Structure formats: structure tokens, C-alpha cells
Amino acid sequence: MTGLAPARSTRRLVLAGASVLLVALGLVALMVVRPSAASPSGASSQSAPAENSVDAGFARDMAIHHQQAVEMSFIVRDRTDDEDVRRLAYDIINTQANQRGMMLGWLEMWGLPKSAAGPPMKWMGHTVTPTDDGSLMPGMATDAELAALTAAKDEKAEVLFLRLMTVHHRAGADMAQAAAGAAKTDAIRNLAEGMVRGQQSEIGLMADMLKDRGAKP
């Protein structure tokens, strides 16, 4: 196994993320120009949050969290022919890349940096010390786990992906639940609430898919 496939996946992820961000910035610009047409979750309906706010912290951290979920989905998509797993991977790629673009777009509109100066999850009151294994926040896969997923094929890849994504979603849902209850902007609250529902639903789906393969979460 060479490093070409992971490199191609990373390039696809970067290009996809850049495209989504451009679309999100365009939508944000329209919201600013036409605030009356913005949806209830529009970030333009309220003043910009502070740099150390829950809203900004969640947007930054969840953008990173989502990026890895998209990366793992690209990896498994190319390592299995199973229609159900590939469909789930496509759903995660589309949903989380779009949400990531929205959050980065809001940070841009608020005039806030897209990366935090301090450790992640400080907005939740947590002390998270980044390690050398690649897992920057709870639920994120390590470099070794990503390498194992990249090396796996067919059902082995499916099971590993479903297990890693279940852990990823559980931590993501916890982060989103915290933001839904503490964020000040409608944009973040509404998005976070939708994330909780969506990721909890997919956790249930993945549990069934693992059971069908004779595997435990």
C-alpha cells in the first residue's frame, strides 16, 4: 500500500472544503445584503459573538471535528462496494462538509479567526491537551486508526468505519448538545440542535449496520 491513495483523498477533501466554504460565504453575503430574506437560523439576525464565546468556539472546534468525519467517509467510500455503507458515507460527506462551510462562513462574517489561540473545547469548560496521536478532541480517530481504515478493504473497512464513526458521532453530539443549550446566536443554536438529531439518528443506523455484520459498536 502506497501513500498515493490517502494523498488523493486529502486533496479531494481540501478541494471539497474550499468549494463548500465559497458557497457558504456567498450565502452569508446574501444574508447580510438581504436580512429580511434570511432564515430564522441566519447569523445576520444578531450581533457578532465575542471571540471567546460559545458560538465561536463551537464553530471552530466542530469545523475540525467535521473535517475528519468527511475524511473518513471519503476513505471508506473507496474501500467498499457495499451500497448501504457508501450511501452513509455520501450523506456524511455532503451534510458535514456543508455544515463545516456554514460555520467557517459565519466566523468570516463575524470577523473572527477560524482557529483558536488556546486549546480546543475551552468553550465547554473542558481541558483538552492535544496529543501526538492525531486525535485533537474526544471522538476523533487517531493517526493509527486512520491508517488502519486506509489499509482495510470490504467488510473489514466497513466495520472499522462504522465503529470509528459511532465514537465520532457520540462526541460530536455531546458538543452540539452543549452548544444548543449555551450559544447566544440563533444560527449556532439551530444548527447544533439539528446536529444532535442527525448524529443520534445515524448512531442508531450504524448500530444496526454493525449488528448485520455480526460486530459490536
mmCIF file of C-alpha atoms in Angstrom:
data_model
loop_
_atom_site.group_PDB
_atom_site.id
_atom_site.type_symbol
_atom_site.label_atom_id
_atom_site.label_comp_id
_atom_site.label_asym_id
_atom_site.label_seq_id
_atom_site.Cartn_x
_atom_site.Cartn_y
_atom_site.Cartn_z
ATOM 1 C CA MET A 1 0.000 0.000 0.000
ATOM 2 C CA THR A 2 1.498 3.345 -1.062
ATOM 3 C CA GLY A 3 0.736 6.829 0.221
ATOM 4 C CA LEU A 4 -0.890 7.866 -3.060
ATOM 5 C CA ALA A 5 -4.475 6.963 -2.128
ATOM 6 C CA PRO A 6 -4.501 8.846 1.193
ATOM 7 C CA ALA A 7 -2.907 11.821 -0.545
ATOM 8 C CA ARG A 8 -5.596 11.824 -3.199
ATOM 9 C CA SER A 9 -8.281 11.593 -0.503
ATOM 10 C CA THR A 10 -6.752 14.547 1.320
ATOM 11 C CA ARG A 11 -6.615 16.601 -1.870
ATOM 12 C CA ARG A 12 -10.263 15.790 -2.589
ATOM 13 C CA LEU A 13 -11.158 16.798 0.980
ATOM 14 C CA VAL A 14 -9.320 20.125 0.687
ATOM 15 C CA LEU A 15 -10.929 20.922 -2.659
ATOM 16 C CA ALA A 16 -14.383 19.936 -1.410
ATOM 17 C CA GLY A 17 -13.951 22.010 1.726
ATOM 18 C CA ALA A 18 -12.810 25.036 -0.248
ATOM 19 C CA SER A 19 -15.777 24.772 -2.606
ATOM 20 C CA VAL A 20 -18.247 24.455 0.256
ATOM 21 C CA LEU A 21 -16.671 27.428 2.031
ATOM 22 C CA LEU A 22 -17.035 29.585 -1.076
ATOM 23 C CA VAL A 23 -20.700 28.630 -1.373
ATOM 24 C CA ALA A 24 -21.252 29.285 2.337
ATOM 25 C CA LEU A 25 -19.595 32.698 2.124
ATOM 26 C CA GLY A 26 -21.836 33.528 -0.812
ATOM 27 C CA LEU A 27 -24.912 32.568 1.180
ATOM 28 C CA VAL A 28 -23.709 34.574 4.157
ATOM 29 C CA ALA A 29 -23.160 37.590 1.931
ATOM 30 C CA LEU A 30 -26.713 37.307 0.638
ATOM 31 C CA MET A 31 -27.972 37.149 4.226
ATOM 32 C CA VAL A 32 -26.119 40.359 5.049
ATOM 33 C CA VAL A 33 -27.433 42.175 1.973
ATOM 34 C CA ARG A 34 -30.972 40.869 2.357
ATOM 35 C CA PRO A 35 -31.524 40.267 6.094
ATOM 36 C CA SER A 36 -35.277 40.139 5.658
ATOM 37 C CA ALA A 37 -34.886 37.075 3.446
ATOM 38 C CA ALA A 38 -32.658 35.226 5.905
ATOM 39 C CA SER A 39 -33.973 32.127 7.581
ATOM 40 C CA PRO A 40 -34.594 32.085 11.372
ATOM 41 C CA SER A 41 -31.200 30.446 11.761
ATOM 42 C CA GLY A 42 -29.439 33.231 9.860
ATOM 43 C CA ALA A 43 -26.331 34.552 11.605
ATOM 44 C CA SER A 44 -27.091 38.096 10.407
ATOM 45 C CA SER A 45 -30.092 38.442 12.737
ATOM 46 C CA GLN A 46 -27.875 39.131 15.763
ATOM 47 C CA SER A 47 -24.684 40.980 16.569
ATOM 48 C CA ALA A 48 -21.394 39.146 16.201
ATOM 49 C CA PRO A 49 -20.424 36.988 19.202
ATOM 50 C CA ALA A 50 -17.162 37.538 21.060
ATOM 51 C CA GLU A 51 -14.018 35.667 20.092
ATOM 52 C CA ASN A 52 -14.119 33.619 23.321
ATOM 53 C CA SER A 53 -17.855 32.895 23.078
ATOM 54 C CA VAL A 54 -19.518 29.500 22.960
ATOM 55 C CA ASP A 55 -20.694 30.308 19.444
ATOM 56 C CA ALA A 56 -17.213 30.977 18.074
ATOM 57 C CA GLY A 57 -15.601 28.120 19.996
ATOM 58 C CA PHE A 58 -18.166 25.611 18.830
ATOM 59 C CA ALA A 59 -17.913 26.764 15.210
ATOM 60 C CA ARG A 60 -14.127 26.379 15.233
ATOM 61 C CA ASP A 61 -13.993 23.029 17.020
ATOM 62 C CA MET A 62 -16.888 21.432 15.171
ATOM 63 C CA ALA A 63 -15.414 22.512 11.841
ATOM 64 C CA ILE A 64 -12.300 20.486 12.731
ATOM 65 C CA HIS A 65 -14.377 17.579 14.048
ATOM 66 C CA HIS A 66 -16.465 17.530 10.862
ATOM 67 C CA GLN A 67 -13.379 17.659 8.664
ATOM 68 C CA GLN A 68 -12.183 14.320 9.990
ATOM 69 C CA ALA A 69 -15.630 12.741 9.592
ATOM 70 C CA VAL A 70 -15.603 13.790 5.940
ATOM 71 C CA GLU A 71 -12.080 12.406 5.526
ATOM 72 C CA MET A 72 -13.042 9.019 6.989
ATOM 73 C CA SER A 73 -16.104 8.894 4.750
ATOM 74 C CA PHE A 74 -14.002 9.508 1.647
ATOM 75 C CA ILE A 75 -11.658 6.719 2.718
ATOM 76 C CA VAL A 76 -14.345 4.069 3.247
ATOM 77 C CA ARG A 77 -16.206 5.089 0.107
ATOM 78 C CA ASP A 78 -13.219 3.934 -1.932
ATOM 79 C CA ARG A 79 -12.718 0.698 0.009
ATOM 80 C CA THR A 80 -16.091 -0.995 -0.172
ATOM 81 C CA ASP A 81 -18.771 -1.761 -2.739
ATOM 82 C CA ASP A 82 -21.491 -2.076 -0.089
ATOM 83 C CA GLU A 83 -24.297 0.266 -1.127
ATOM 84 C CA ASP A 84 -25.516 0.987 2.407
ATOM 85 C CA VAL A 85 -22.088 1.971 3.707
ATOM 86 C CA ARG A 86 -21.329 4.042 0.616
ATOM 87 C CA ARG A 87 -24.698 5.808 0.926
ATOM 88 C CA LEU A 88 -23.987 6.629 4.574
ATOM 89 C CA ALA A 89 -20.535 7.892 3.615
ATOM 90 C CA TYR A 90 -22.017 10.141 0.926
ATOM 91 C CA ASP A 91 -24.588 11.502 3.397
ATOM 92 C CA ILE A 92 -21.871 12.337 5.930
ATOM 93 C CA ILE A 93 -19.664 13.939 3.274
ATOM 94 C CA ASN A 94 -22.486 16.132 1.955
ATOM 95 C CA THR A 95 -24.020 17.051 5.309
ATOM 96 C CA GLN A 96 -20.887 17.686 7.325
ATOM 97 C CA ALA A 97 -18.941 19.429 4.558
ATOM 98 C CA ASN A 98 -21.908 21.774 4.113
ATOM 99 C CA GLN A 99 -22.227 22.416 7.858
ATOM 100 C CA ARG A 100 -18.479 22.995 8.100
ATOM 101 C CA GLY A 101 -18.696 25.557 5.337
ATOM 102 C CA MET A 102 -21.550 27.332 7.116
ATOM 103 C CA MET A 103 -19.617 27.565 10.382
ATOM 104 C CA LEU A 104 -16.471 28.866 8.697
ATOM 105 C CA GLY A 105 -18.623 31.315 6.763
ATOM 106 C CA TRP A 106 -20.166 32.657 9.962
ATOM 107 C CA LEU A 107 -16.744 33.101 11.538
ATOM 108 C CA GLU A 108 -15.702 35.027 8.435
ATOM 109 C CA MET A 109 -18.800 37.208 8.623
ATOM 110 C CA TRP A 110 -18.275 37.823 12.347
ATOM 111 C CA GLY A 111 -14.691 38.914 11.674
ATOM 112 C CA LEU A 112 -13.322 36.196 13.949
ATOM 113 C CA PRO A 113 -10.303 33.916 13.400
ATOM 114 C CA LYS A 114 -11.080 30.424 12.167
ATOM 115 C CA SER A 115 -8.586 28.815 14.542
ATOM 116 C CA ALA A 116 -8.424 29.202 18.307
ATOM 117 C CA ALA A 117 -5.382 30.568 20.080
ATOM 118 C CA GLY A 118 -5.885 28.202 23.010
ATOM 119 C CA PRO A 119 -6.723 24.507 23.429
ATOM 120 C CA PRO A 120 -9.903 23.060 21.885
ATOM 121 C CA MET A 121 -13.189 22.779 23.769
ATOM 122 C CA LYS A 122 -12.338 25.556 26.212
ATOM 123 C CA TRP A 123 -15.804 26.952 25.454
ATOM 124 C CA MET A 124 -17.243 23.796 27.070
ATOM 125 C CA GLY A 125 -15.166 24.245 30.204
ATOM 126 C CA HIS A 126 -13.037 21.236 29.278
ATOM 127 C CA THR A 127 -9.289 20.961 29.413
ATOM 128 C CA VAL A 128 -8.180 19.092 26.299
ATOM 129 C CA THR A 129 -4.462 18.632 25.787
ATOM 130 C CA PRO A 130 -3.619 17.795 22.166
ATOM 131 C CA THR A 131 -1.518 14.652 21.829
ATOM 132 C CA ASP A 132 0.796 13.309 19.156
ATOM 133 C CA ASP A 133 -1.653 10.613 18.014
ATOM 134 C CA GLY A 134 -3.717 12.921 15.790
ATOM 135 C CA SER A 135 -6.864 12.889 17.956
ATOM 136 C CA LEU A 136 -7.364 16.567 18.735
ATOM 137 C CA MET A 137 -10.696 16.203 20.538
ATOM 138 C CA PRO A 138 -12.880 13.487 22.102
ATOM 139 C CA GLY A 139 -14.274 11.123 19.487
ATOM 140 C CA MET A 140 -11.673 11.882 16.856
ATOM 141 C CA ALA A 141 -9.760 8.966 15.368
ATOM 142 C CA THR A 142 -6.027 8.676 15.886
ATOM 143 C CA ASP A 143 -3.479 8.615 13.077
ATOM 144 C CA ALA A 144 -3.073 4.869 13.627
ATOM 145 C CA GLU A 145 -6.826 4.301 13.338
ATOM 146 C CA LEU A 146 -6.980 6.312 10.118
ATOM 147 C CA ALA A 147 -4.056 4.307 8.751
ATOM 148 C CA ALA A 148 -5.857 1.061 9.650
ATOM 149 C CA LEU A 149 -9.018 2.259 7.891
ATOM 150 C CA THR A 150 -6.973 3.202 4.829
ATOM 151 C CA ALA A 151 -5.377 -0.257 4.735
ATOM 152 C CA ALA A 152 -8.644 -2.168 5.221
ATOM 153 C CA LYS A 153 -10.991 -3.371 2.495
ATOM 154 C CA ASP A 154 -14.557 -4.595 2.105
ATOM 155 C CA GLU A 155 -16.281 -5.757 5.328
ATOM 156 C CA LYS A 156 -13.229 -5.108 7.486
ATOM 157 C CA ALA A 157 -13.210 -1.499 6.308
ATOM 158 C CA GLU A 158 -16.966 -1.232 6.790
ATOM 159 C CA VAL A 159 -16.852 -2.437 10.399
ATOM 160 C CA LEU A 160 -13.896 -0.253 11.309
ATOM 161 C CA PHE A 161 -15.522 2.797 9.718
ATOM 162 C CA LEU A 162 -18.834 2.195 11.495
ATOM 163 C CA ARG A 163 -17.090 1.793 14.853
ATOM 164 C CA LEU A 164 -14.906 4.875 14.420
ATOM 165 C CA MET A 165 -17.803 6.976 13.165
ATOM 166 C CA THR A 166 -20.051 5.871 16.025
ATOM 167 C CA VAL A 167 -17.492 7.139 18.549
ATOM 168 C CA HIS A 168 -17.013 10.269 16.451
ATOM 169 C CA HIS A 169 -20.755 10.967 16.312
ATOM 170 C CA ARG A 170 -21.270 10.412 20.043
ATOM 171 C CA ALA A 171 -18.659 13.012 20.922
ATOM 172 C CA GLY A 172 -19.945 15.348 18.217
ATOM 173 C CA ALA A 173 -23.499 15.055 19.521
ATOM 174 C CA ASP A 174 -22.275 15.896 23.038
ATOM 175 C CA MET A 175 -20.532 19.009 21.720
ATOM 176 C CA ALA A 176 -23.602 20.016 19.738
ATOM 177 C CA GLN A 177 -25.881 19.489 22.748
ATOM 178 C CA ALA A 178 -23.689 21.810 24.809
ATOM 179 C CA ALA A 179 -23.746 24.476 22.111
ATOM 180 C CA ALA A 180 -27.506 24.175 21.623
ATOM 181 C CA GLY A 181 -28.000 24.991 25.292
ATOM 182 C CA ALA A 182 -25.419 27.751 25.702
ATOM 183 C CA ALA A 183 -24.915 29.544 22.376
ATOM 184 C CA LYS A 184 -26.251 33.083 22.026
ATOM 185 C CA THR A 185 -26.905 33.212 18.287
ATOM 186 C CA ASP A 186 -29.857 31.571 16.611
ATOM 187 C CA ALA A 187 -27.516 30.364 13.868
ATOM 188 C CA ILE A 188 -25.417 28.195 16.162
ATOM 189 C CA ARG A 189 -28.290 27.047 18.378
ATOM 190 C CA ASN A 190 -30.402 25.904 15.447
ATOM 191 C CA LEU A 191 -27.514 24.234 13.662
ATOM 192 C CA ALA A 192 -26.377 22.473 16.847
ATOM 193 C CA GLU A 193 -29.875 21.187 17.578
ATOM 194 C CA GLY A 194 -30.072 19.762 14.059
ATOM 195 C CA MET A 195 -26.677 18.114 14.500
ATOM 196 C CA VAL A 196 -27.804 16.369 17.681
ATOM 197 C CA ARG A 197 -30.861 14.917 15.955
ATOM 198 C CA GLY A 198 -28.980 13.920 12.834
ATOM 199 C CA GLN A 199 -26.000 12.314 14.534
ATOM 200 C CA GLN A 200 -28.115 10.427 17.074
ATOM 201 C CA SER A 201 -30.183 9.050 14.209
ATOM 202 C CA GLU A 202 -27.046 7.919 12.378
ATOM 203 C CA ILE A 203 -25.674 6.324 15.567
ATOM 204 C CA GLY A 204 -28.779 4.130 15.658
ATOM 205 C CA LEU A 205 -28.412 3.321 11.974
ATOM 206 C CA MET A 206 -24.754 2.370 12.403
ATOM 207 C CA ALA A 207 -25.588 0.123 15.371
ATOM 208 C CA ASP A 208 -27.980 -1.808 13.122
ATOM 209 C CA MET A 209 -25.389 -1.994 10.344
ATOM 210 C CA LEU A 210 -22.777 -3.354 12.745
ATOM 211 C CA LYS A 211 -25.287 -5.925 14.054
ATOM 212 C CA ASP A 212 -25.969 -7.044 10.485
ATOM 213 C CA ARG A 213 -22.226 -7.711 10.163
ATOM 214 C CA GLY A 214 -22.007 -9.617 13.435
ATOM 215 C CA ALA A 215 -19.947 -6.856 15.023
ATOM 216 C CA LYS A 216 -20.320 -4.765 18.165
ATOM 217 C CA PRO A 217 -20.054 -0.940 18.242
#
